[in-house]
Amino acid sequence: MANSLKSLTPLGHAAAETVTVGPVTIVENVAVALASLASRRDREAEVASIAAAAGIALPGPGQATSGAVYGALWLGPEQWMVEAPFASHEDIVAILKPLFGEAASITEQTDAWVRFDLTAADLPALFERLCGFDLRRNGPGAATRTVIEHLGCYVVRRAETEVSVIGPRSSAHSLHHALITAAKSAF
Amino acid sequence: MIINHPLLGRRDSQEFVYLGDAALMHRPDGMAADALSKFVDFAYLRDNPAGEHRELWYHEQGDRSWLVVTRNTVTHAITKVELARDVAKAEGRSK
Amino acid sequence: MSRITGGQIDRSRSLRFIFDGQTYTGHPGDTLASALLANGVRLMGRSFKYHRPRGPISSGSEEPNAIVELRTGARQEPNTRATVIELFDGLVANSQNRWPSLKFDALAINDRLSPFFAAGFYYKTFMWPAAFWEKVYEPIIRRAAGLGSLTKQDDPDDYDKGFLHCDLLIIGAGPAGLSAALTAGRAGARVILADEDFRMGGRLNAETLEIAGGAGADWAARAVAELVSLPNVRLMPRTTVIGAFDHGIYGAVERVSDHLAVPEAGKPRQILWRIYSARAILAAGAIERPIAFENNDRPGIMLAGALRAYANRWGVAVGDHVAVFTNNEDGLRTVSDLKAKGLDVAVIDARKGDEVIDSAGRLGLKSITVRRGNGRTETLNVSALGVSGGWNPNVSLSSNHRGRPTWDDSIAAFVPAADSINGMTFAGAAAGAMSTHAALATGAAQAAEALASLGLSAQIDVPRAEDAPVNIKPLWYVHSGKGRAWIDQQNDVTVKDVKLAKQENFVSVEHLKRYTTLGMATDQGKTGNVLGLAVMAELTGKTIPQTGTTIYRPPYTPVAMGALGGRARGEDFKPTRYTPSHKWATEQGAVFVEVGYWLRSQWLPRAGETTWRQSVDREVLQTRKSAGICDVTTLGKIDIQGTDAGAFLDKVYCNTFSTLGVGKTRYGLMLREDGMVMDDGTTARMGQNEYVMTTTTANAVPVFRHLEYCRQVLWPDMDVQLISTTEAWAQYSVAGPNARKLLEKLVDQDISDAAFPYMACGNITVCGGLRARLFRISFSGELAYEIAVPTRYGDAMIRALVEAGREFDAVVYGTEALGVMRVEKGHVAGNELNGQSSALNMGLGKMVSKKKDAIGMVLSQREGMTTAGGYRLVGVKPVNPAQALTAGAHFLAKGAAATADNDAGWLTSVVYSPHLGHSIGLGYLKGGDTRKGERLRSVNLLAKTDVEVEIVSPHFFDPEGERLRG
């Protein structure tokens, strides 16, 4: 986006931060653009087919999907969060709106969130100190919203050894601190 | 408590906000001639049974669904959980 | 030294520890109690009321007597049971409830004065005069009462909270629990096995009983080794399950670092686990109970099972000459085990009519007086006495949901009632299955049953073990003499106290408990409760089932406040929300204020300003004179889309929005259904089917919840979609006569009054193409805009605005200046939106449209809400401009006494207006709409202020609103 201003990451720096605590790596991921997508009333089928054609696999409750360009996670009934590379989709709403027209309500969410990607061999041992989401039973593709240290967060199991925690941007520092503290405690 | 969410399965009640008697769904027509007396009952009169109770719960730290939970207020046993939207539609609520 | 051979201690290593200033040594595997007993120390504490010398009576968490202050300095922990403190090198503990020393305690005088301290003495002794309570009685009682002392320093350690999930939670790792865990673990179920002890095995570690032809303790060790090898089983030693909550949720405290001098860096001392289980088995064993007899509380007198546990598990002989007083078969195990260790043991078997009737030894047992069945009395010189009145199944958790245990005559004890907790079954001694064989068999059977209910099948394999009968003849207290026989040793409740309670008709178990304080100490009556109610049953001539039993609440054992608090302390008490301008504001030395989780700039002092008022006055004056910038990101923003979005807003706002043109903004008032104002804010129509609602900072979450309720529950067919965008946009207010000129330097489009009039909104770009939103709205009463950019540019935007404002000498203002300007304009905010005020109260009654069915419309018209003479928003100024107003002050007619009857309303908000040069306020005044010009008193009795005020219009500044349309 052409402009003379410099952006900051959710943690308040020019570049995203990476922290390693024992076997856990915590990466502030700013490379993803987000938009919420909600079907308008009685247009669910239309939204599903447009999404499919666009390469957005819309998951069911408690699930997340990833594709070549787009990923998506279920937010609530007939509502999803669509993920796309920030570099190519910075103005993600301007890209999605023409596809869905009046069939869906689309809202930019990129800057509403901070996303931390955590990698470790034994993520369940870390997350049992953070939230009630049972990673031992929820493998890759599972996603949920839950509470971590009073913050409503999305927890997305990307792979056996990778989880994204997507939390409120204004509390990025508090969430980051909670993740680091838990990692120190668990390992 | 555990609330068996119709879409998400067993969830800790810590993720929910409690509102109260599911009778709060039965909002009267505000433009009807007898609206005032209907609304007084609606807003101020509630059943508070020691036993089975239909209640409204909101999955605030989850998918933001409003649920109708049938719960025994004495034993806390939960026998039924429905999406409030489905219940409302079934009861004829629309726009 | 009293160390004998054997036991599960590591004699190859020695641990040094200090008790009451004296250094001793013990071994890994010892508890503080076993190590002290091994060093010949029997006296470990003083009782609560009479300060009687006491030693341990048990070897577990049921201990009422041996409670100490563990560690020193900030880590000092009072009321810690020596019987469960795992010994570590360098441990320091001190006895408590004594002064100046454990051996000589001045308050032991209470023991001589015991007639004055009988049950109910609080209620009788301190009856009158009433005035004495606060000044005399309470200070004396407070000084004398209580056990350990708090350090009053911050706990230097951390505590975690965590969440665990399992198919089967097994509580207790004795023979029943291990058998259950093996059965379920081998079948592949997800199992958690928790035990409060640091060594799993339960009583098997304290017994010489055999399983499968070998030592029971060895079998337990092999079982633990096998369970460790199963990936689906989680073993949790040092973990106490503290409570059974609803729907299979259990609380457990894991003592991660309590057995270390100091926790490892970054590691918690304890973890409070929330365990989600499909099924649970309570296999928490049984707790032995004493038999009450005169002076049965001397150090050296303990439960028979504890006496043999110290010998078998810890290799400690509590005395060389020992006696055992029992009314059941199990007590005889102590006799045979101690004899096998070479000790001299006398037997007093109550089933044969033999009884211990008294004891002697001031600071420790020296002798007992025995009355044989034939009536002959003899004195035995013994330094240890084991007492067994039978074993009570550990029913505590089973009654957490108010399930009443039932009486089982065959073991003369209460057992858990079936189905007392959904999903929980009982095995082993906890279920009243008292033999080793029965424990192993019921453990395996209950596990198999639990697994079957979960669709898993299990093989039952029960090793060979003893199956001896209990053979008990109930005996609760020895009828003899006039001395005191203790029931509840920690709270000093005696048989006499129970008799007194009966005499005064406190005969129900609940009354008995409160009147005598039976079972109300830190041990919660684990050893004494059943004894107390059995004595009451005997006195009243009722059976024990007729008498009933009290039940247990969580927690099972005391829980440190730190564990309940977890990480939520100090700065981590709650999350912090930073505004996009926070980094910049910090650089400016801004003073911040907490608004919910948010930190907002309250004012931004400049060099030379020494009081907050100087900064706030400057910010207000300069904004009204030129331009001011304020971070308003914290206001809630809700994106509302859909073909019914306008109709939806008409439902949730009392005024109309469907008629609002695209590109326009309107102030909206949201009511609750009872007609009171819920929230207010502006809503902008960004497109045909697209609105952006703003809420107050405090109500962002409740309003969103309310909108979802309206959308899903009240009008489920409306085509409306919601999402919060509060955090997505950094939003700044730019206000003042130069606001437009300032923004024109940054905004890429024409924002002249013609192109962007008052209440306009739209998508714009700034600084050469950055997407932004602009709203021409004003809270300050000035020409004002709110500009929003994606949050990642929020820091750059505040810097760009400040830079652009430099030529106008623009200021950045905080929440105080914001408050001053809104009061000057008479705008309502949090103090007026108090949940008890209607639109009419706020002077906004005309906003409530009666042409449509909006929430709150009907009841805002009900009787009482519309009465003339009700509270109305007014402006208030002091008659003498030099006097300051006080928020919260009440209005009184001049000459009226300051009574509730004369109360005419109150001042809600007060600020100093730098324009007017005096204090101004808003308030609710009865009939305020017709009282302009009246003079009243505003009285605040707490602040001791009494100021004559004049009632004026709430619009103190630019009442015609000419400035904001400029």
Short mmCIF file of C-alpha atoms in Angstrom, two decimals, chain C residues 62-63 88 111 136 139 185 200 206 301 320 329 356 375 569 587 593 598 639 670 682 706 770 778 783 844 863 868:
data_model
loop_
_atom_site.label_atom_id
_atom_site.label_comp_id
_atom_site.label_asym_id
_atom_site.label_seq_id
_atom_site.Cartn_x
_atom_site.Cartn_y
_atom_site.Cartn_z
CA GLU C 62 -5.04 -36.38 58.35
CA GLU C 63 -2.60 -35.15 61.02
CA PHE C 88 15.11 -32.11 51.99
CA ASP C 111 -5.06 -25.76 80.12
CA VAL C 136 -11.42 -5.84 75.03
CA PRO C 139 -8.14 -8.15 70.73
CA GLY C 185 -3.89 -48.78 31.59
CA MET C 200 3.00 -44.42 45.38
CA ALA C 206 3.56 -49.14 55.56
CA ILE C 301 0.24 -41.72 71.74
CA ASP C 320 11.21 -48.95 72.93
CA GLU C 329 -8.00 -57.03 64.21
CA VAL C 356 -6.57 -47.68 78.69
CA GLY C 375 -11.42 -54.83 86.87
CA ARG C 569 -0.66 -11.72 40.55
CA GLU C 587 8.17 8.53 25.14
CA VAL C 593 -4.94 5.29 33.63
CA TRP C 598 -6.68 -0.82 28.60
CA ASP C 639 -19.01 -4.10 11.99
CA MET C 670 -29.23 1.88 23.26
CA THR C 682 -22.18 6.84 17.07
CA HIS C 706 -26.40 -8.15 23.42
CA LEU C 770 -2.93 4.32 3.15
CA SER C 778 -17.39 15.41 18.02
CA LEU C 783 -15.01 20.98 14.92
CA LEU C 844 -32.67 12.57 25.89
CA GLU C 863 -45.47 4.34 35.16
CA ALA C 868 -42.87 14.55 36.38
#
